[in-house]
mmCIF file of C-alpha atoms and ligand atoms in Angstrom:
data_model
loop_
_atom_site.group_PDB
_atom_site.id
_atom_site.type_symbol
_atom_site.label_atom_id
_atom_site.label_comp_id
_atom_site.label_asym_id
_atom_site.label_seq_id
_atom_site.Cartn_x
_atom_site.Cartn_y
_atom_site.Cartn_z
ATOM 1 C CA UNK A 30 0.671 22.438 -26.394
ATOM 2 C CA UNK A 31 0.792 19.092 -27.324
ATOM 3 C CA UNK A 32 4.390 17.420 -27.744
ATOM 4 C CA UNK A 33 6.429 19.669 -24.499
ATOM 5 C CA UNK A 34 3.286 18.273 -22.108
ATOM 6 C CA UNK A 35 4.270 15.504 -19.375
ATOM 7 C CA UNK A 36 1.587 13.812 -18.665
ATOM 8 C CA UNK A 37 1.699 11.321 -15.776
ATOM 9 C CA UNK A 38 -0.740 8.332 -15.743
ATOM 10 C CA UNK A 39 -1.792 8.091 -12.225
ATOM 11 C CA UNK A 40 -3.020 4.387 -10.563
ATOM 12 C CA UNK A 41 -3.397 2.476 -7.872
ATOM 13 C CA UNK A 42 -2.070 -0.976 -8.206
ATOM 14 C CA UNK A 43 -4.879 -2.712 -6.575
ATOM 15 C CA UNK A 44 -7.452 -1.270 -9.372
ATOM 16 C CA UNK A 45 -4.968 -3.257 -12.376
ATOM 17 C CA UNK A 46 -3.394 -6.455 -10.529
ATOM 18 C CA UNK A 47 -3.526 -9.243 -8.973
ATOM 19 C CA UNK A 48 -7.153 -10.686 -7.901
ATOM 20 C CA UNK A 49 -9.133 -9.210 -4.801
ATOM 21 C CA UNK A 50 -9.165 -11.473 -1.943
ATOM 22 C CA UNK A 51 -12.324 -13.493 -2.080
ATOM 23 C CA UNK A 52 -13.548 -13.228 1.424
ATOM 24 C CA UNK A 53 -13.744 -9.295 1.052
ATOM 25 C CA UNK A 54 -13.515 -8.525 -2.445
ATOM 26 C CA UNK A 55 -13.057 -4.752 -2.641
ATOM 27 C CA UNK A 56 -11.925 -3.822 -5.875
ATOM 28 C CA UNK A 57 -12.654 -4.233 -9.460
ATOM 29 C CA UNK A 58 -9.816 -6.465 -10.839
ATOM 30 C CA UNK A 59 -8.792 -5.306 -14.538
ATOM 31 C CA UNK A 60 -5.893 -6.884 -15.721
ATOM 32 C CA UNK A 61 -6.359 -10.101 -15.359
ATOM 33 C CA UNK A 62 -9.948 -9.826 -16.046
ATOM 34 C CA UNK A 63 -10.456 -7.724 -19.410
ATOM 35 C CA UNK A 64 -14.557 -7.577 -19.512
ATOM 36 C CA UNK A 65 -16.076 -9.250 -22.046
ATOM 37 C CA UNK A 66 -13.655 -8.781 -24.311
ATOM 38 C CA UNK A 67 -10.902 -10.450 -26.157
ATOM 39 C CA UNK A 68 -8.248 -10.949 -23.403
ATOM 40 C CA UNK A 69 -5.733 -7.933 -23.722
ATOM 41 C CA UNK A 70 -2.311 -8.240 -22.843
ATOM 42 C CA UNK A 71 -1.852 -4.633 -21.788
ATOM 43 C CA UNK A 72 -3.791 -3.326 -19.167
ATOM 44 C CA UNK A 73 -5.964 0.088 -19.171
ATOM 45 C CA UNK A 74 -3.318 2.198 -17.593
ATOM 46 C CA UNK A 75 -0.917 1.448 -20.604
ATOM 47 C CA UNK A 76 -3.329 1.649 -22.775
ATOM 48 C CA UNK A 77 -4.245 5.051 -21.860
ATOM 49 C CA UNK A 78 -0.214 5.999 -22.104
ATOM 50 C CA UNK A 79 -0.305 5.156 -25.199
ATOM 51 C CA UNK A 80 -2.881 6.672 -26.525
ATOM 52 C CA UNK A 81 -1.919 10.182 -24.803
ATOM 53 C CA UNK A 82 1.197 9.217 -26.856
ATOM 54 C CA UNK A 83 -0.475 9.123 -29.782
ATOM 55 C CA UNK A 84 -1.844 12.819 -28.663
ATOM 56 C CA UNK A 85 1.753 13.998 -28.725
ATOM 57 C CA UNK A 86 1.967 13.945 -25.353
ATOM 58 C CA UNK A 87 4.930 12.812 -22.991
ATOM 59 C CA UNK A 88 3.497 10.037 -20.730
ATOM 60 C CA UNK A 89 4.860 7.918 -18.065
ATOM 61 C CA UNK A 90 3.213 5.827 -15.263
ATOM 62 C CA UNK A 91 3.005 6.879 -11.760
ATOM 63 C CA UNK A 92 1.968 3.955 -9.456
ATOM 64 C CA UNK A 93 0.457 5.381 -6.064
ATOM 65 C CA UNK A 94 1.085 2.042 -3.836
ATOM 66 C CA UNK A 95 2.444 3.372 -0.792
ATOM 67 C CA UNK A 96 3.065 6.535 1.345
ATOM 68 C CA UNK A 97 6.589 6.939 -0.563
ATOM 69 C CA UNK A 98 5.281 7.033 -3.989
ATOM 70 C CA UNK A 99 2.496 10.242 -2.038
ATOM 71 C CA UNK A 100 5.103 11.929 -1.655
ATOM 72 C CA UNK A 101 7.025 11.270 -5.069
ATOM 73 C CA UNK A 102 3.831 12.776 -6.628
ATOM 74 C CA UNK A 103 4.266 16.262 -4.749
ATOM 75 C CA UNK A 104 7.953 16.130 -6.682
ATOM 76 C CA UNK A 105 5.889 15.290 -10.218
ATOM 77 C CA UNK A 106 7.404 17.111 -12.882
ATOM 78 C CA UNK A 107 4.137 16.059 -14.908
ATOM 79 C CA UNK A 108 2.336 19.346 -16.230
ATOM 80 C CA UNK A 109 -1.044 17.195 -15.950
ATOM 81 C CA UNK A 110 -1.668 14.377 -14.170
ATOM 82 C CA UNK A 111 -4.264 11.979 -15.917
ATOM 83 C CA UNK A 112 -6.262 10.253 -13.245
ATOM 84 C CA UNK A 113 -6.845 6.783 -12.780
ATOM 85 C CA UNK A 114 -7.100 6.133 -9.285
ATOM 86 C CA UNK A 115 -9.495 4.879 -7.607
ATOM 87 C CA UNK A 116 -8.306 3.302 -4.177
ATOM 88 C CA UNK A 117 -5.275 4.160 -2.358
ATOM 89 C CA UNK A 118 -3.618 1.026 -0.497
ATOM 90 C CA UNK A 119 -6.599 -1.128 -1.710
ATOM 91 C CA UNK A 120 -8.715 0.578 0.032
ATOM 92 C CA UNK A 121 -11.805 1.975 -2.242
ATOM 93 C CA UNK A 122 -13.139 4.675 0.315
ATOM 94 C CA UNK A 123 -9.897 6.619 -0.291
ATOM 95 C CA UNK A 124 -10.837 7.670 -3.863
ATOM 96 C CA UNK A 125 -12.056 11.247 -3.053
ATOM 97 C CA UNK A 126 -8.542 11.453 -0.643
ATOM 98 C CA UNK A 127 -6.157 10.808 -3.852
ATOM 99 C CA UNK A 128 -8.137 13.787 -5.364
ATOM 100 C CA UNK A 129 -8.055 15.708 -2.192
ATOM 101 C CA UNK A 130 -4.063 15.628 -2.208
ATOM 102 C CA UNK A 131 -3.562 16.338 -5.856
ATOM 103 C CA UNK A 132 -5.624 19.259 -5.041
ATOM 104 C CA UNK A 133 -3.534 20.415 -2.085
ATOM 105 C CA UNK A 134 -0.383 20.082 -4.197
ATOM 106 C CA UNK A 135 -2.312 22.048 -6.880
ATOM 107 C CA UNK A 136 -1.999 19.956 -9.359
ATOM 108 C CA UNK A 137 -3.480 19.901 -12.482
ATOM 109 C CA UNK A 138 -5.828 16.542 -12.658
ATOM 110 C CA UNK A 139 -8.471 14.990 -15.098
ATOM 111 C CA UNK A 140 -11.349 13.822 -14.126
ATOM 112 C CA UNK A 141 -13.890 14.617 -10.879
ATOM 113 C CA UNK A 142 -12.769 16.731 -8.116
ATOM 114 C CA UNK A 143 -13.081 15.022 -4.216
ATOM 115 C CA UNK A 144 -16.177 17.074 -3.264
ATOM 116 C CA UNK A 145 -17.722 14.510 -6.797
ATOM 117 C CA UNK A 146 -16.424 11.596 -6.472
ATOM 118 C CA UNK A 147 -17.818 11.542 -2.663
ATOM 119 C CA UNK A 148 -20.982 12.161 -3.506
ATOM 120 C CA UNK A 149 -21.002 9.907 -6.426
ATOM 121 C CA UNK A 150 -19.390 6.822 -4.356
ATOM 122 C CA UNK A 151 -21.964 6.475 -1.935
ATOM 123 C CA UNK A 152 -25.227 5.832 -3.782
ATOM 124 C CA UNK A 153 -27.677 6.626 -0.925
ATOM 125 C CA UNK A 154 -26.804 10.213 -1.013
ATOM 126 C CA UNK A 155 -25.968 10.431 -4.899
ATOM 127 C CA UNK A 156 -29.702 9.326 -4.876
ATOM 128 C CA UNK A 157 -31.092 11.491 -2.405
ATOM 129 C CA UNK A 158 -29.556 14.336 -4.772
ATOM 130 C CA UNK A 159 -30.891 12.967 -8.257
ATOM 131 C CA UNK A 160 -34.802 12.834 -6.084
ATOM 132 C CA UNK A 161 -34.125 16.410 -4.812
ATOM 133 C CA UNK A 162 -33.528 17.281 -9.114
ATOM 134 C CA UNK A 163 -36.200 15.583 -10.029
ATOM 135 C CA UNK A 164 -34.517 12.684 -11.846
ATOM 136 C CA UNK A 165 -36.302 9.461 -11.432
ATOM 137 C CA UNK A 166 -33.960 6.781 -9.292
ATOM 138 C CA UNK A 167 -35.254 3.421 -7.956
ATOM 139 C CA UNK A 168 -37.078 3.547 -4.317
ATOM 140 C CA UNK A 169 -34.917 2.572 -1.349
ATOM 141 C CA UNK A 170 -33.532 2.061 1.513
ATOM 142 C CA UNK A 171 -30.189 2.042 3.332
ATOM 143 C CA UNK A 172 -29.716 0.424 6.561
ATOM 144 C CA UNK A 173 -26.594 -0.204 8.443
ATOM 145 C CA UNK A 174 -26.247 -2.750 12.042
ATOM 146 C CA UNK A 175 -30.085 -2.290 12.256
ATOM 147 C CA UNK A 176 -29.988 1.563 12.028
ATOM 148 C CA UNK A 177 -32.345 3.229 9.069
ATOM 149 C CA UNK A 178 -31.304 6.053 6.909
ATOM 150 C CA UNK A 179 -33.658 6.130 4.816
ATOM 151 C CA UNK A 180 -36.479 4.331 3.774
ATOM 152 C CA UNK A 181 -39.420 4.557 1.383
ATOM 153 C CA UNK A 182 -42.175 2.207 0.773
ATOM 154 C CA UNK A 183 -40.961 -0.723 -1.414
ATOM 155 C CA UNK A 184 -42.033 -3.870 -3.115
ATOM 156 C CA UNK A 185 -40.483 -7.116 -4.289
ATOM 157 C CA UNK A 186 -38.556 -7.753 -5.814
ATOM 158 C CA UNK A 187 -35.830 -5.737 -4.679
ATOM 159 C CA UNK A 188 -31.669 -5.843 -5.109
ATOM 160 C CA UNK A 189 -29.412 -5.638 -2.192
ATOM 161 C CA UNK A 190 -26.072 -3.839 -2.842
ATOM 162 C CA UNK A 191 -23.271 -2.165 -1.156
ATOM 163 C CA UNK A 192 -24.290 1.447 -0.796
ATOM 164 C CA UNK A 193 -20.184 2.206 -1.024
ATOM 165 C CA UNK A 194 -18.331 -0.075 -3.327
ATOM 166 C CA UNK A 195 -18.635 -0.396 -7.609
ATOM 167 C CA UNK A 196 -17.549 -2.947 -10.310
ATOM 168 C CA UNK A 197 -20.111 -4.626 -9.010
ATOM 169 C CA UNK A 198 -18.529 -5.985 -6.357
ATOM 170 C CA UNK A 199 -21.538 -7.784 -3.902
ATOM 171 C CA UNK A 200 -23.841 -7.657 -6.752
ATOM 172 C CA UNK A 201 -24.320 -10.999 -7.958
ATOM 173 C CA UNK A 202 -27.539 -13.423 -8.446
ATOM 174 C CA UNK A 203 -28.060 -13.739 -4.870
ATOM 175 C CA UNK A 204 -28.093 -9.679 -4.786
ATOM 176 C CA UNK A 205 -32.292 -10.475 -6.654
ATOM 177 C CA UNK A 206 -34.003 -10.864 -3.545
ATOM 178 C CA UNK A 207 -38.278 -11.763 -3.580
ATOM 179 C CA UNK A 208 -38.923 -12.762 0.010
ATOM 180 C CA UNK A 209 -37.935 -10.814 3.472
ATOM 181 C CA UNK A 210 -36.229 -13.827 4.101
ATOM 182 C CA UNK A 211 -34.127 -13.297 1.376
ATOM 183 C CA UNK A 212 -33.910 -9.847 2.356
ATOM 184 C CA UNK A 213 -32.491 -10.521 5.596
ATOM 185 C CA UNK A 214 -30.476 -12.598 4.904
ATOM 186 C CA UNK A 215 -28.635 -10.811 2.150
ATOM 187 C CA UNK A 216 -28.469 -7.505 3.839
ATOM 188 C CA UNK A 217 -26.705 -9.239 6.853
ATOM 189 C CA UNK A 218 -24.419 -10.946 4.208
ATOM 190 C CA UNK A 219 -23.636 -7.024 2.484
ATOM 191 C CA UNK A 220 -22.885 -5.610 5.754
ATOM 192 C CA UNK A 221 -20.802 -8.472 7.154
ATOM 193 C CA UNK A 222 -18.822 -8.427 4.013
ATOM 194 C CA UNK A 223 -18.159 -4.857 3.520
ATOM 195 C CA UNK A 224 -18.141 -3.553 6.672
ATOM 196 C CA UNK A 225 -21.008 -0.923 5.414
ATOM 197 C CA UNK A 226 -24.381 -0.335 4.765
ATOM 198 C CA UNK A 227 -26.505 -2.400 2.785
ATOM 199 C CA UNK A 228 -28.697 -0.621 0.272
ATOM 200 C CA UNK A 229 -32.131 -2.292 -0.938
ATOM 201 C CA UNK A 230 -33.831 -0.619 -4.337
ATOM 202 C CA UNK A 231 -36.609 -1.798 -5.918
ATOM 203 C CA UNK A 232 -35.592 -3.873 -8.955
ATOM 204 C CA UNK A 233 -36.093 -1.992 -12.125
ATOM 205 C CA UNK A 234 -36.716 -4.941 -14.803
ATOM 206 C CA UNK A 235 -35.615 -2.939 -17.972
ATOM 207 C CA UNK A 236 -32.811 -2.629 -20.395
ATOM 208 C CA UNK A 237 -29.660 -2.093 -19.520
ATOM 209 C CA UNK A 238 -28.671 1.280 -20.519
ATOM 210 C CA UNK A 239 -24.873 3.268 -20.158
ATOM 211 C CA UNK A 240 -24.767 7.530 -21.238
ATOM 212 C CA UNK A 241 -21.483 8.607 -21.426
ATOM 213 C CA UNK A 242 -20.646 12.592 -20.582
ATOM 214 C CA UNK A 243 -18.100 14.440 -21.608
ATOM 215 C CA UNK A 244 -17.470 17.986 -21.036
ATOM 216 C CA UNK A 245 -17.504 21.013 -18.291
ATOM 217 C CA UNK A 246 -19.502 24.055 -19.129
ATOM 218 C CA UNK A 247 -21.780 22.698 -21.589
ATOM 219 C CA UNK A 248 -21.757 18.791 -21.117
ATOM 220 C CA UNK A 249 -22.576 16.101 -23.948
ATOM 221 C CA UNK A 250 -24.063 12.934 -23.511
ATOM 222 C CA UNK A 251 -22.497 10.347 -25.999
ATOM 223 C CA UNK A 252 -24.468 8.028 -28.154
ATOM 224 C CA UNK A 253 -26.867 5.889 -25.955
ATOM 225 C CA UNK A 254 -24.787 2.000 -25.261
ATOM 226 C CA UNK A 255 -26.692 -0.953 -24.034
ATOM 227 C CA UNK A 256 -25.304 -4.138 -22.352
ATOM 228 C CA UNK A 257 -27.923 -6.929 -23.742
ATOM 229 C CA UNK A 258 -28.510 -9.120 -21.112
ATOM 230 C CA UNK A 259 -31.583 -11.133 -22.645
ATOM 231 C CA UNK A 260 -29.426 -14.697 -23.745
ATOM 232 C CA UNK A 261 -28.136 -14.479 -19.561
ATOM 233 C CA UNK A 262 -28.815 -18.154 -18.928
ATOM 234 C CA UNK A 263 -32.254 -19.102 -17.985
ATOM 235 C CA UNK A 264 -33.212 -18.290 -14.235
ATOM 236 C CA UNK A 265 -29.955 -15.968 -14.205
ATOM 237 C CA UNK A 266 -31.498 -12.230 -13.069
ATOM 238 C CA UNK A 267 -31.023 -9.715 -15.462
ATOM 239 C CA UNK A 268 -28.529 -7.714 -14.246
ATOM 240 C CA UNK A 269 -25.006 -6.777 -14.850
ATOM 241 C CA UNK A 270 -23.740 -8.410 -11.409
ATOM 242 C CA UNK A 271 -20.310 -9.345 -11.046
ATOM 243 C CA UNK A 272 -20.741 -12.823 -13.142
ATOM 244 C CA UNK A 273 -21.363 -10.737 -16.061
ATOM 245 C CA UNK A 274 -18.491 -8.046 -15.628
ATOM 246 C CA UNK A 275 -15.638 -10.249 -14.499
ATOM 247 C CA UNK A 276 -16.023 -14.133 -14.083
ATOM 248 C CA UNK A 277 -14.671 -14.625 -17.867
ATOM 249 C CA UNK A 278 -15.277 -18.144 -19.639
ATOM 250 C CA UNK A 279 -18.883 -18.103 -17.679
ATOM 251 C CA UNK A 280 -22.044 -18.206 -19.858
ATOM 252 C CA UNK A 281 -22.877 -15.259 -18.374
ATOM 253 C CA UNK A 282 -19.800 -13.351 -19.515
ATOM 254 C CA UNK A 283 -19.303 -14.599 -23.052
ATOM 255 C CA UNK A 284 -23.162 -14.274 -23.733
ATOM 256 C CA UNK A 285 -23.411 -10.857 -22.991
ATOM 257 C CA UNK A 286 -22.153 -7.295 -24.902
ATOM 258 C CA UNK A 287 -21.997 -3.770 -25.002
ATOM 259 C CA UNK A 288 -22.962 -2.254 -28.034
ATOM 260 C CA UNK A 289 -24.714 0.857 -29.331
ATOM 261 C CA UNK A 290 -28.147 0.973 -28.422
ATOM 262 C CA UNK A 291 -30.570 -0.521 -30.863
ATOM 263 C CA UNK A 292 -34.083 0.611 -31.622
ATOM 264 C CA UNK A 293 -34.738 3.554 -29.497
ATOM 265 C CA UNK A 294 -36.906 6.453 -31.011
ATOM 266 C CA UNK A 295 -35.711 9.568 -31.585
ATOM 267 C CA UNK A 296 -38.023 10.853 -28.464
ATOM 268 C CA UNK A 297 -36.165 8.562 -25.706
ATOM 269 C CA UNK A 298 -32.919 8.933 -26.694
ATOM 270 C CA UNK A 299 -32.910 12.841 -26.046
ATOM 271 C CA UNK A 300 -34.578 12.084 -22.962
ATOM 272 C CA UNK A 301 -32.061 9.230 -21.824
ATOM 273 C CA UNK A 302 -29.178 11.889 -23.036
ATOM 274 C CA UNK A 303 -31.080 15.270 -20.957
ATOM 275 C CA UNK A 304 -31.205 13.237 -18.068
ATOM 276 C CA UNK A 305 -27.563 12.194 -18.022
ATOM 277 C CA UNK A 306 -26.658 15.321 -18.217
ATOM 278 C CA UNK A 307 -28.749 16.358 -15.365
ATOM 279 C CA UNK A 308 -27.197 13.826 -13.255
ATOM 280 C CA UNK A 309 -23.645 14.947 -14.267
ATOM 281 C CA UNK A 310 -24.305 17.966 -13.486
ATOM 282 C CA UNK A 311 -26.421 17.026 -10.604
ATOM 283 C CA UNK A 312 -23.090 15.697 -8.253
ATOM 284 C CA UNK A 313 -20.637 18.348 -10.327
ATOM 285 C CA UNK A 314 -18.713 15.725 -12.307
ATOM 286 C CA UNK A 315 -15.999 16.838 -14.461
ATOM 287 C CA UNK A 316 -14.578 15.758 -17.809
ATOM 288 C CA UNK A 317 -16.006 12.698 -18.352
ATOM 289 C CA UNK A 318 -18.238 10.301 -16.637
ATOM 290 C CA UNK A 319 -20.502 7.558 -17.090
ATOM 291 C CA UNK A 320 -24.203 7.448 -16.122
ATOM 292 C CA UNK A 321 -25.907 3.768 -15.871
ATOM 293 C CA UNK A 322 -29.692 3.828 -16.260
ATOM 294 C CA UNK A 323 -32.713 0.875 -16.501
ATOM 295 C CA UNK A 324 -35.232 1.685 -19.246
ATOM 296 C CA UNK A 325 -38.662 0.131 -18.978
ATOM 297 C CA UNK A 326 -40.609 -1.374 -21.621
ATOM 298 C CA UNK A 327 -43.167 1.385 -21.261
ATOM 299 C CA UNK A 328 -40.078 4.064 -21.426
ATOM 300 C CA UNK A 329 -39.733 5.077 -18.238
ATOM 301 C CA UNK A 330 -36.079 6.063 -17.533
ATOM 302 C CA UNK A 331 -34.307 5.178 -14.084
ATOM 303 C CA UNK A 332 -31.004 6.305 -13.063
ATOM 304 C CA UNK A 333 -29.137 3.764 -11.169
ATOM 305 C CA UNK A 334 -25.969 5.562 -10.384
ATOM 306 C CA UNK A 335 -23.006 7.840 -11.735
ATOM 307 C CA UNK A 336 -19.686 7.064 -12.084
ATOM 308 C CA UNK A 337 -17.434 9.896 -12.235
ATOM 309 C CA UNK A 338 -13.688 8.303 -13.446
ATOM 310 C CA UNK A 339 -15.701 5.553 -15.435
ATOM 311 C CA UNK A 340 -13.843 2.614 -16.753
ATOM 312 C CA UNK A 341 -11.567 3.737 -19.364
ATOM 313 C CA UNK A 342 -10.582 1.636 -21.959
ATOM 314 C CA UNK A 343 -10.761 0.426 -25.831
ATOM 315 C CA UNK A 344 -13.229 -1.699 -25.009
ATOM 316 C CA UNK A 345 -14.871 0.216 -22.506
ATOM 317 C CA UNK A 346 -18.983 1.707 -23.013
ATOM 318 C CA UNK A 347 -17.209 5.125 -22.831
ATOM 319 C CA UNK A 348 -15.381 4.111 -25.526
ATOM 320 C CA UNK A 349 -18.122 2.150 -27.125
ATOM 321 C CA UNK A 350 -20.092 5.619 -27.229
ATOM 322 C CA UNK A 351 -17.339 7.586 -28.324
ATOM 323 C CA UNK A 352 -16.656 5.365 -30.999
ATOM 324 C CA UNK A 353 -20.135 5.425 -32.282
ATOM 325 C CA UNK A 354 -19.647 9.666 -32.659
ATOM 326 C CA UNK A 355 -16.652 8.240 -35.044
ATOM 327 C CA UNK A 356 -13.959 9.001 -32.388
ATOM 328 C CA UNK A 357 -11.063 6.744 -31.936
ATOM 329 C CA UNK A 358 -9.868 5.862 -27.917
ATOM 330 C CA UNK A 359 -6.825 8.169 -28.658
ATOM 331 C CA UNK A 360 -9.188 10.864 -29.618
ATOM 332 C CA UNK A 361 -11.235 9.791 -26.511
ATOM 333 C CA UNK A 362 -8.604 10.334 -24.181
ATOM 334 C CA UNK A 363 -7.402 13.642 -26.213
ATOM 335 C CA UNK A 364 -10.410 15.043 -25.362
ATOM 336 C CA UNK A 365 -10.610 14.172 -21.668
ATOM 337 C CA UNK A 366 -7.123 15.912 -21.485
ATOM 338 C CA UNK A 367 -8.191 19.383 -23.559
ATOM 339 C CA UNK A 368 -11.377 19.113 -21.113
ATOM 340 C CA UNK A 369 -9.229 19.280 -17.981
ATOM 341 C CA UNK A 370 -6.321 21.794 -19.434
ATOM 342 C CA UNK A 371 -9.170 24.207 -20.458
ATOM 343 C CA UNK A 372 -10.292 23.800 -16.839
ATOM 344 C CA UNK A 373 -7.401 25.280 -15.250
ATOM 345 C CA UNK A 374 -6.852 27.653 -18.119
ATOM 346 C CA UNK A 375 -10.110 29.501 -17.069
HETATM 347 N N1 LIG B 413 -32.495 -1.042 -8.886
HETATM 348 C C1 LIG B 413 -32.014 -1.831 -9.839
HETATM 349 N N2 LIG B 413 -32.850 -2.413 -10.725
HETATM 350 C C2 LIG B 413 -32.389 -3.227 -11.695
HETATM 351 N N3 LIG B 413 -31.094 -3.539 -11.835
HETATM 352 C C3 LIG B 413 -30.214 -2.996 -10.974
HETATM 353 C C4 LIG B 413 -30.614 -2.110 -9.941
HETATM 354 N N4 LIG B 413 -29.511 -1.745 -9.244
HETATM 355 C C5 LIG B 413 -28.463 -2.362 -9.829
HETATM 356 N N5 LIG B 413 -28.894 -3.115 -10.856
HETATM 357 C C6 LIG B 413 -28.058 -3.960 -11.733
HETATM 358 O O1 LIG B 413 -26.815 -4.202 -11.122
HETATM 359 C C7 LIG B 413 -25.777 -3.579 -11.887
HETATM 360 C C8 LIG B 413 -24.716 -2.992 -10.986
HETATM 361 O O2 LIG B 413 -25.323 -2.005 -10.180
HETATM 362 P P1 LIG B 413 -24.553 -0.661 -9.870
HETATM 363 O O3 LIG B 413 -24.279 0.082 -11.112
HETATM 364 O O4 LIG B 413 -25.289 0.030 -8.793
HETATM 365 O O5 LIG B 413 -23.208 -1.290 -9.285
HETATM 366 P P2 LIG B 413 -21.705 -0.861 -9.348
HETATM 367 O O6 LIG B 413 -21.003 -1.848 -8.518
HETATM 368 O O7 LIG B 413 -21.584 0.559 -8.986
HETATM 369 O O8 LIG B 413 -21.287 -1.040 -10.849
HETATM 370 P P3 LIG B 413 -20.188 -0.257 -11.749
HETATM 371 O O9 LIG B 413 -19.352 0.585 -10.867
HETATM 372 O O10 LIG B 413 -19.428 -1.360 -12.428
HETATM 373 O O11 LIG B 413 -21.027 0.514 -12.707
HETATM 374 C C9 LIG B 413 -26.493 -2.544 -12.736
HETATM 375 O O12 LIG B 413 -25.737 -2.226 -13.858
HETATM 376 C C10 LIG B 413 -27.807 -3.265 -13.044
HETATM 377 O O13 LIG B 413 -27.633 -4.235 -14.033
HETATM 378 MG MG1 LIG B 414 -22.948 0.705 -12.370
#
């Protein structure tokens, strides 16, 4: 098949230029941002081209910025369209909708279908699912304007995040709170900035743990990666907040790495591996995804949240894992293509 397939690259502009506007920061910011990595000079949609290239692929670029280029895609003379979206006119609640009208055109798309990257974006219910299968997931609550979803019985310290948004976005050293005046304070801060609700988990002080899935009938979790976050600088909470992901030439960037997981017995890496799977399963994601999990020193595994769509590039833990299996990015994004044609082939 390879060689007569047109493949277009699908993205939304937001997700690859130009930096989110501070006062309500609602995307993760790629380009000009490359995380801590060498700065790269293409950014992840090319590099993903290029690599389907190297597939034997045809691949071009389709930017989604506007109702215009909506409609160009219902004319797509792509045979697949590789999916990278994940906002539509900068707005990062439309994910599931870009998915939604690829489906209604019926085409052929990688990656999660609407119905899982709904469930998967808002981490209160994502969460309410992994509890109802059994898979351990940090207590919480979710509040919005002084209205309760949901709330179990929790104890400091706990981490205030957007229940909605990802990249980290709102998640910085402030998110660490150890007082219910911190509390307050922060929640108001989450819901005033993102016009959402404000989601409060117990902190989880572990390691830093990333399972990458591949696969649809029988899924495979990838090599176990770890972001080391124990040289952060002193008083810093460990966590991968946004200083760590994006604010490059900070201690906190350059001090910190993904890397294959180091030390972990035989025992806890099937476990950390079985329960990613569970989760991907767990809010039906498809192709590939990325599961992001604290481990305690005593081994107890908590799953923070999934990501179906992960970040995709070379330098990405997706990449990291599949590169520890001996697989090159091309091969990487190979495979996320064969995933999705053997989809729609069955
Ligand atoms: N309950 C928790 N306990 C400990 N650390 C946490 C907890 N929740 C979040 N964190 C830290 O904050 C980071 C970001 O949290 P989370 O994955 O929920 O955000 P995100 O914005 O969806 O990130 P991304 O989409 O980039 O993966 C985690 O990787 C972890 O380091
Ligand atoms: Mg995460």
């Amino acid at each position: 098949m390879a060689g007569s397939l047109k493949i277009a690259v699908l993205y939304e502009p937001s997700d690859n230029t130009g930096a989110p506007p501070p006062e309500r920061p609602r995307h993760r910011e790629r380009t000009a941002q490359p995380r801590r990595r060498r700065p790269r000079p293409k950014p992840d949609r090319e590099e993903v081209a290029e690599a389907l290239r190297k597939n034997g692929y045809e691949a071009f670029l389709h930017e989604l910025r506007d109702e215009a280029s909506l409609l160009d895609l219902a004319r797509t003379k792509a045979d697949l369209i590789f999916n990278m979206v994940e906002a539509f006119g900068g707005d990062d609640s439309k994910e599931a909708h870009v998915a939604a009208f690829l489906e209604l055109l019926e085409l052929r798309y990688t990656g999660s279908g609407p119905q899982a990257l709904l469930l998967a974006q808002d981490k209160a219910v994502a969460k309410q699912i992994f509890a109802f299968h059994g898979i351990r997931t940090p207590r919480f609550a979710s509040s919005y304007r002084g209205k309760i979803d949901h709330l179990d019985d929790l104890e400091f310290p706990l981490i205030v995040k957007p229940a909605c948004e990802d990249g980290s976005v709102g998640i910085d050293s402030g998110a660490l709170v150890k007082s219910v005046k911190e509390l307050l304070e922060r929640v108001s801060l989450i819901q005033e900035r993102f016009d959402g609700p404000a989601l409060i988990e117990e902190y989880i002080e572990g390691r830093e743990i990333y399972l990458g899935v591949l696969g649809n009938e029988k899924p495979q979790a990838l090599p176990v990666v770890e972001l080391d976050l124990s040289r952060l600088p002193e008083g810093m909470p460990r966590i991968a907040g946004k200083e760590v992901k994006w604010d490059k030439g900070s201690e906190a960037y350059e001090v910190t790495r993904s890397a294959a997981a180091r030390g972990l017995d035989e025992e806890t890496t099937l476990r950390l591996q079985e329960i990613a799977v569970q989760v991907y399963g767990s809010l039906r994601l498809r192709d590939y995804g990325r599961v992001d999990i604290r481990l305690t020193k005593d081994g107890r595994i908590y799953v923070i949240e999934a990501n179906p769509n992960p970040w995709l590039a070379p330098e990405a833990e997706l990449a990291i894992a599949a590169g520890l299996q001996g697989r090159s990015f091309p091969e990487l994004i190979g495979q996320i293509v064969e995933l999705a044609l053997a989809r729609y082939a069955a």
